Amino acid sequence: MPRNDDLFNDEWQFLLKDIPHFLADDWQAVQLPHDWSIAFPFSSELDGATGYLPGGIGWYKKTFANPITRLHQNAFLIFDGIYNHSQIWLNGTHLHTQHYGYSPFIIDITRHLEEENELLIKVDRTRFVDSRWYTGSGIYRDVHLVMTDQSHIRLWQNKLSTHKITPNYAEIHQDIEIEFSKRHQDKTMRLISKVIESNAAGALSSSRYETKIERVSDKYHLILPIKNPKLWDTDTPFFYTVVSELYIDNVLVDITEERCGVRSIHFDAMKGFFLNNRPMKIQGVCLHHDGGIVGAAVPREVWQRRLAILKCGGVNAIRVAHNPASKVLLDLCDELGLLVQDEFFDEWDYPKDKRNNMGEQHADYYSRGSYEYFQEDAEKDLTNTLLCHHNHPSIFMWSIGNEIEWTYPRNVQATGFFDAKWDGNYFWSLPPNSPSEITQQLKSLPKQRYDIGRTAQKLTQWVKALDPHRPVTANCILPSVSYLSGYSDALDVIGYSYRRVIYDYGHQHYPHLPIIGNENLPQWHEWKAVIERPFIAGLFLWTGINYLGESHNQWPTKITNSGLLDTAGFKKPNYFLFQSLWTETPITKIYTHLASSSDLNIDMVNYLAFEKDPHAWEQRLWSWHDVEQHWNYENDDWIIVEVISNCPSVELWVNEKTYGIRHLTNQNDRIMRWAVPFTAGSIQARGRIDDRSECIDAIATTQQAYSLNITEEVVSDNDEVKQFVISILDKNNAPITHQDTSFILDDMCNLDWIGSDNGNINTATCFNQKKCHTYQGKTLLLMRIKNQNADYSFSILHPHLGRFTYDF
């Protein structure tokens, strides 16, 4: 029998105690992935850096029969991620210690198996402020059990890359390592690899290698040519499957299947980025790894819904920040056509301050992070990540680090930005020190034990030894000094963090090195700077989705509000702004707010609203100003109406009266504004596309709440996790967004409760309680189906509106 690769997520037991007492009553049944922190109430006694949620020490236990069913088999466990400081025992034997919480790893359990087995894992998350964002706690990603013959293609050692791509021809290169059993020495090995296209009869290409076995392991290089290749692209993410068969003396002992996307990647210092020889701007977003309700244990369905919404908004790339992605996320990016910048580390030789960013300012035990084991584990963690992720066509860059410069004081001082004599603003100012002055500062300032340039070059050498084909980048917060410290010498593409004001400076002084915005404010001024410069490859906005944590001393705010989507996956105003910029889809979206609470000037005669400072838009930061999506005000109110649109002009109507036309070219910040007196009824923005077509958005004055609407958001035919949006409606079925309510979940049939989230950043309500609250008129519910082959249903009970039932 060839290999088996099975999920190993079911029938685990969990215990949250410092010392396991191994009493049967103490353990609770859990299914992996599992994040124990997210189940706790938020507490102001904890720290906002990691979302006001606790850590602790958790134990996981799983008993299982010996999976080896025949002679000469091997058994491996693959862990995609455990957060963190984990230790693993099998039948009392200690097998592995894993400090870093984001890198995958493999354990060979063959020699330690018995007839009945007990796997025990300790996770030490007592350092509950060890990150600047919410991490979660536990075995929060998938576990696989892989069974192979003793002679087998080594796990993660079947690397595919694509070359010589033209419209008529391409090559898949396969670098493969095989481990041989001693019983097979001096026998004949035959390796056959074939390229298969879905729904095609037979193989498109094949290659074979045959030799006498003389070593316990060996490496082979095969070339698989393809005629008229179909390309993996952001618009058409096409896959081939490479099937590899290993025979020993004509007996099949192993078979693997790897997806492969044929695509080419190129960065040019003058012309930007090219995918498949086609110029493309990176329209990217950064994502942290939590999924809101579910914490760090994010089901595929939750990621799929979120990524699909971002894709519809024009996003074509994801930067996973600031740690390696899960296999689930990478698989989805492969399938959806989303490019990925996969990032290894947020800390290198020295620690960051988890509460205030920059260099360390708190030296307490609870905030000890990954730097503690960097010297010991970095090469292993980077190697495991890269080998595990290598064959994902979505990955187009490796990032070796994020804003690392903060932790090397010499580099910070050399910039001149933070000199007491300097009175500029870091975000908007050019470097105060010239390149020659920075060079002199680097020579004269005291050196630390570890040098940022040497560490960067070491990391890049490790990457290039394993993958010479993808470019290496890093997110540089102080690029003016990184160009001269040896840091940028390690990079194929330099990434800027919030430094769009020095794009021209960097290109002028260092024209040989391509530039990308690796972390940017989610504002129009950032994208404007990119499209005006052909040499900028694109950008990644901070962030695509709101995330838990990075909220030190901001209780009850537990979430960072920088996303295009909130934590429930609901669209925010800047989502529509970038959708209007990044897609050809006509967009018109109305928002309103009271003029009395606005800082805009208004002209009541001409119904105008405008910024007091006409240049204020050029320095907007992460958050959008407060706006509403309703038309329910008092009759004496003056209302600011703001319309986001990519239509050349928009006309505003209130009931039967027009309040004039605004032209997009006249709006510096691409927001069209009116000041109008409130009149109950309806407001309508009519975006004019051409002489015949309009794109219209409208909002009506709503009456009191009359019912609750339940909508299931289906992402695939076999969703295990069900996602429902509950919204408040009036008797005309119009959505009410200016009032909120609460209801209780009731009568679940064939469903297990996961939790609810309404996207509100300022509530400390626990996600998993069954009393649910709306925010801006809606909330998201998550449940897990028990039996895919049976019907499911649930009810929600409102104290005044009654019971509402969903049946499927």
mmCIF file of C-alpha atoms in Angstrom, residues 283-426:
data_model
loop_
_atom_site.group_PDB
_atom_site.id
_atom_site.type_symbol
_atom_site.label_atom_id
_atom_site.label_comp_id
_atom_site.label_asym_id
_atom_site.label_seq_id
_atom_site.Cartn_x
_atom_site.Cartn_y
_atom_site.Cartn_z
ATOM 1 C CA GLN A 283 -3.222 45.333 -4.599
ATOM 2 C CA GLY A 284 -2.512 43.673 -1.304
ATOM 3 C CA VAL A 285 -3.612 43.575 2.306
ATOM 4 C CA CYS A 286 -1.844 42.380 5.443
ATOM 5 C CA LEU A 287 -3.617 39.789 7.588
ATOM 6 C CA HIS A 288 -3.049 38.642 11.137
ATOM 7 C CA HIS A 289 -3.968 35.026 11.784
ATOM 8 C CA ASP A 290 -7.024 35.255 14.074
ATOM 9 C CA GLY A 291 -10.547 34.689 12.834
ATOM 10 C CA GLY A 292 -12.486 36.802 15.318
ATOM 11 C CA ILE A 293 -15.029 34.494 16.974
ATOM 12 C CA VAL A 294 -12.802 31.438 16.619
ATOM 13 C CA GLY A 295 -9.580 33.080 17.744
ATOM 14 C CA ALA A 296 -6.506 31.442 16.220
ATOM 15 C CA ALA A 297 -8.216 28.104 15.406
ATOM 16 C CA VAL A 298 -9.726 29.341 12.165
ATOM 17 C CA PRO A 299 -11.867 26.884 10.158
ATOM 18 C CA ARG A 300 -11.429 26.772 6.407
ATOM 19 C CA GLU A 301 -14.961 28.108 5.883
ATOM 20 C CA VAL A 302 -14.235 31.265 7.893
ATOM 21 C CA TRP A 303 -11.096 32.020 5.887
ATOM 22 C CA GLN A 304 -12.888 31.212 2.649
ATOM 23 C CA ARG A 305 -15.700 33.685 3.328
ATOM 24 C CA ARG A 306 -13.277 36.426 4.345
ATOM 25 C CA LEU A 307 -10.869 35.923 1.450
ATOM 26 C CA ALA A 308 -13.677 35.772 -1.103
ATOM 27 C CA ILE A 309 -15.004 39.125 0.113
ATOM 28 C CA LEU A 310 -11.523 40.661 -0.116
ATOM 29 C CA LYS A 311 -11.062 39.219 -3.604
ATOM 30 C CA CYS A 312 -14.344 40.803 -4.708
ATOM 31 C CA GLY A 313 -12.970 44.089 -3.400
ATOM 32 C CA GLY A 314 -10.060 43.907 -5.831
ATOM 33 C CA VAL A 315 -7.455 42.414 -3.508
ATOM 34 C CA ASN A 316 -4.949 40.288 -5.421
ATOM 35 C CA ALA A 317 -2.329 39.626 -2.731
ATOM 36 C CA ILE A 318 -2.034 38.761 0.960
ATOM 37 C CA ARG A 319 0.882 39.495 3.272
ATOM 38 C CA VAL A 320 0.684 37.131 6.249
ATOM 39 C CA ALA A 321 1.829 39.209 9.184
ATOM 40 C CA HIS A 322 4.051 38.653 10.958
ATOM 41 C CA ASN A 323 4.454 34.901 10.925
ATOM 42 C CA PRO A 324 4.094 31.907 8.601
ATOM 43 C CA ALA A 325 0.608 31.157 7.322
ATOM 44 C CA SER A 326 -1.443 28.030 7.959
ATOM 45 C CA LYS A 327 -1.733 25.409 5.240
ATOM 46 C CA VAL A 328 -5.485 26.045 5.147
ATOM 47 C CA LEU A 329 -4.950 29.719 4.310
ATOM 48 C CA LEU A 330 -2.334 28.948 1.662
ATOM 49 C CA ASP A 331 -4.535 26.327 0.004
ATOM 50 C CA LEU A 332 -7.345 28.859 -0.266
ATOM 51 C CA CYS A 333 -5.043 31.531 -1.690
ATOM 52 C CA ASP A 334 -3.861 28.998 -4.287
ATOM 53 C CA GLU A 335 -7.460 28.254 -5.244
ATOM 54 C CA LEU A 336 -8.743 31.840 -5.225
ATOM 55 C CA GLY A 337 -5.793 33.319 -7.125
ATOM 56 C CA LEU A 338 -4.365 35.426 -4.308
ATOM 57 C CA LEU A 339 -0.616 36.027 -4.257
ATOM 58 C CA VAL A 340 1.027 35.551 -0.854
ATOM 59 C CA GLN A 341 4.023 37.138 0.821
ATOM 60 C CA ASP A 342 4.896 34.562 3.473
ATOM 61 C CA GLU A 343 6.675 36.113 6.461
ATOM 62 C CA PHE A 344 8.944 34.218 8.856
ATOM 63 C CA PHE A 345 9.651 36.415 11.892
ATOM 64 C CA ASP A 346 8.695 39.547 13.832
ATOM 65 C CA GLU A 347 11.783 39.352 16.085
ATOM 66 C CA TRP A 348 15.372 38.356 15.399
ATOM 67 C CA ASP A 349 18.301 38.811 17.758
ATOM 68 C CA TYR A 350 16.658 41.292 20.121
ATOM 69 C CA PRO A 351 13.136 41.737 21.533
ATOM 70 C CA LYS A 352 10.452 44.194 20.570
ATOM 71 C CA ASP A 353 8.237 45.792 23.161
ATOM 72 C CA LYS A 354 4.973 43.894 22.956
ATOM 73 C CA ARG A 355 2.874 46.695 24.420
ATOM 74 C CA ASN A 356 4.322 49.742 22.665
ATOM 75 C CA ASN A 357 6.157 48.312 19.648
ATOM 76 C CA MET A 358 9.668 49.633 18.851
ATOM 77 C CA GLY A 359 12.510 48.513 21.112
ATOM 78 C CA GLU A 360 11.827 46.667 24.343
ATOM 79 C CA GLN A 361 10.591 48.803 27.243
ATOM 80 C CA HIS A 362 9.104 46.101 29.504
ATOM 81 C CA ALA A 363 11.470 43.393 30.704
ATOM 82 C CA ASP A 364 8.917 41.207 32.502
ATOM 83 C CA TYR A 365 8.604 37.434 32.089
ATOM 84 C CA TYR A 366 5.109 37.617 30.581
ATOM 85 C CA SER A 367 6.307 39.528 27.515
ATOM 86 C CA ARG A 368 9.244 37.257 26.607
ATOM 87 C CA GLY A 369 8.848 36.511 22.911
ATOM 88 C CA SER A 370 10.319 34.413 20.139
ATOM 89 C CA TYR A 371 13.698 36.195 20.123
ATOM 90 C CA GLU A 372 14.697 34.115 23.176
ATOM 91 C CA TYR A 373 15.140 31.056 20.963
ATOM 92 C CA PHE A 374 16.106 32.791 17.731
ATOM 93 C CA GLN A 375 19.783 31.800 17.878
ATOM 94 C CA GLU A 376 18.866 28.210 18.687
ATOM 95 C CA ASP A 377 15.823 27.627 16.489
ATOM 96 C CA ALA A 378 15.657 30.180 13.664
ATOM 97 C CA GLU A 379 17.239 28.025 10.968
ATOM 98 C CA LYS A 380 15.085 25.019 11.875
ATOM 99 C CA ASP A 381 11.858 27.079 11.963
ATOM 100 C CA LEU A 382 12.614 28.864 8.692
ATOM 101 C CA THR A 383 13.613 25.605 6.988
ATOM 102 C CA ASN A 384 10.499 23.742 8.134
ATOM 103 C CA THR A 385 8.245 26.578 7.023
ATOM 104 C CA LEU A 386 9.823 26.968 3.616
ATOM 105 C CA LEU A 387 9.896 23.257 2.830
ATOM 106 C CA CYS A 388 6.300 22.779 3.971
ATOM 107 C CA HIS A 389 5.047 25.792 1.979
ATOM 108 C CA HIS A 390 7.310 25.492 -1.053
ATOM 109 C CA ASN A 391 4.843 24.112 -3.605
ATOM 110 C CA HIS A 392 2.120 26.715 -3.107
ATOM 111 C CA PRO A 393 1.983 28.732 -6.346
ATOM 112 C CA SER A 394 0.363 31.621 -4.480
ATOM 113 C CA ILE A 395 3.608 32.320 -2.581
ATOM 114 C CA PHE A 396 5.536 34.825 -4.675
ATOM 115 C CA MET A 397 7.848 36.298 -2.002
ATOM 116 C CA TRP A 398 9.460 35.256 1.254
ATOM 117 C CA SER A 399 9.749 37.937 3.926
ATOM 118 C CA ILE A 400 12.532 37.404 6.442
ATOM 119 C CA GLY A 401 11.286 39.959 8.963
ATOM 120 C CA ASN A 402 9.014 42.794 10.002
ATOM 121 C CA GLU A 403 10.146 46.232 11.263
ATOM 122 C CA ILE A 404 13.234 44.626 12.744
ATOM 123 C CA GLU A 405 15.185 47.911 12.819
ATOM 124 C CA TRP A 406 13.445 49.018 16.026
ATOM 125 C CA THR A 407 15.418 46.436 17.992
ATOM 126 C CA TYR A 408 18.857 47.649 16.882
ATOM 127 C CA PRO A 409 19.309 51.096 18.562
ATOM 128 C CA ARG A 410 22.319 52.012 16.444
ATOM 129 C CA ASN A 411 20.166 51.851 13.313
ATOM 130 C CA VAL A 412 17.408 53.939 14.887
ATOM 131 C CA GLN A 413 19.839 56.642 15.999
ATOM 132 C CA ALA A 414 21.610 56.808 12.638
ATOM 133 C CA THR A 415 18.451 57.910 10.796
ATOM 134 C CA GLY A 416 18.322 61.301 12.524
ATOM 135 C CA PHE A 417 14.545 61.006 12.799
ATOM 136 C CA PHE A 418 14.533 60.712 16.567
ATOM 137 C CA ASP A 419 17.208 63.261 17.409
ATOM 138 C CA ALA A 420 16.053 65.779 20.015
ATOM 139 C CA LYS A 421 16.928 68.607 17.598
ATOM 140 C CA TRP A 422 14.661 67.250 14.854
ATOM 141 C CA ASP A 423 11.117 68.671 14.738
ATOM 142 C CA GLY A 424 9.590 66.860 11.763
ATOM 143 C CA ASN A 425 6.958 64.101 11.574
ATOM 144 C CA TYR A 426 8.289 60.628 10.832
#
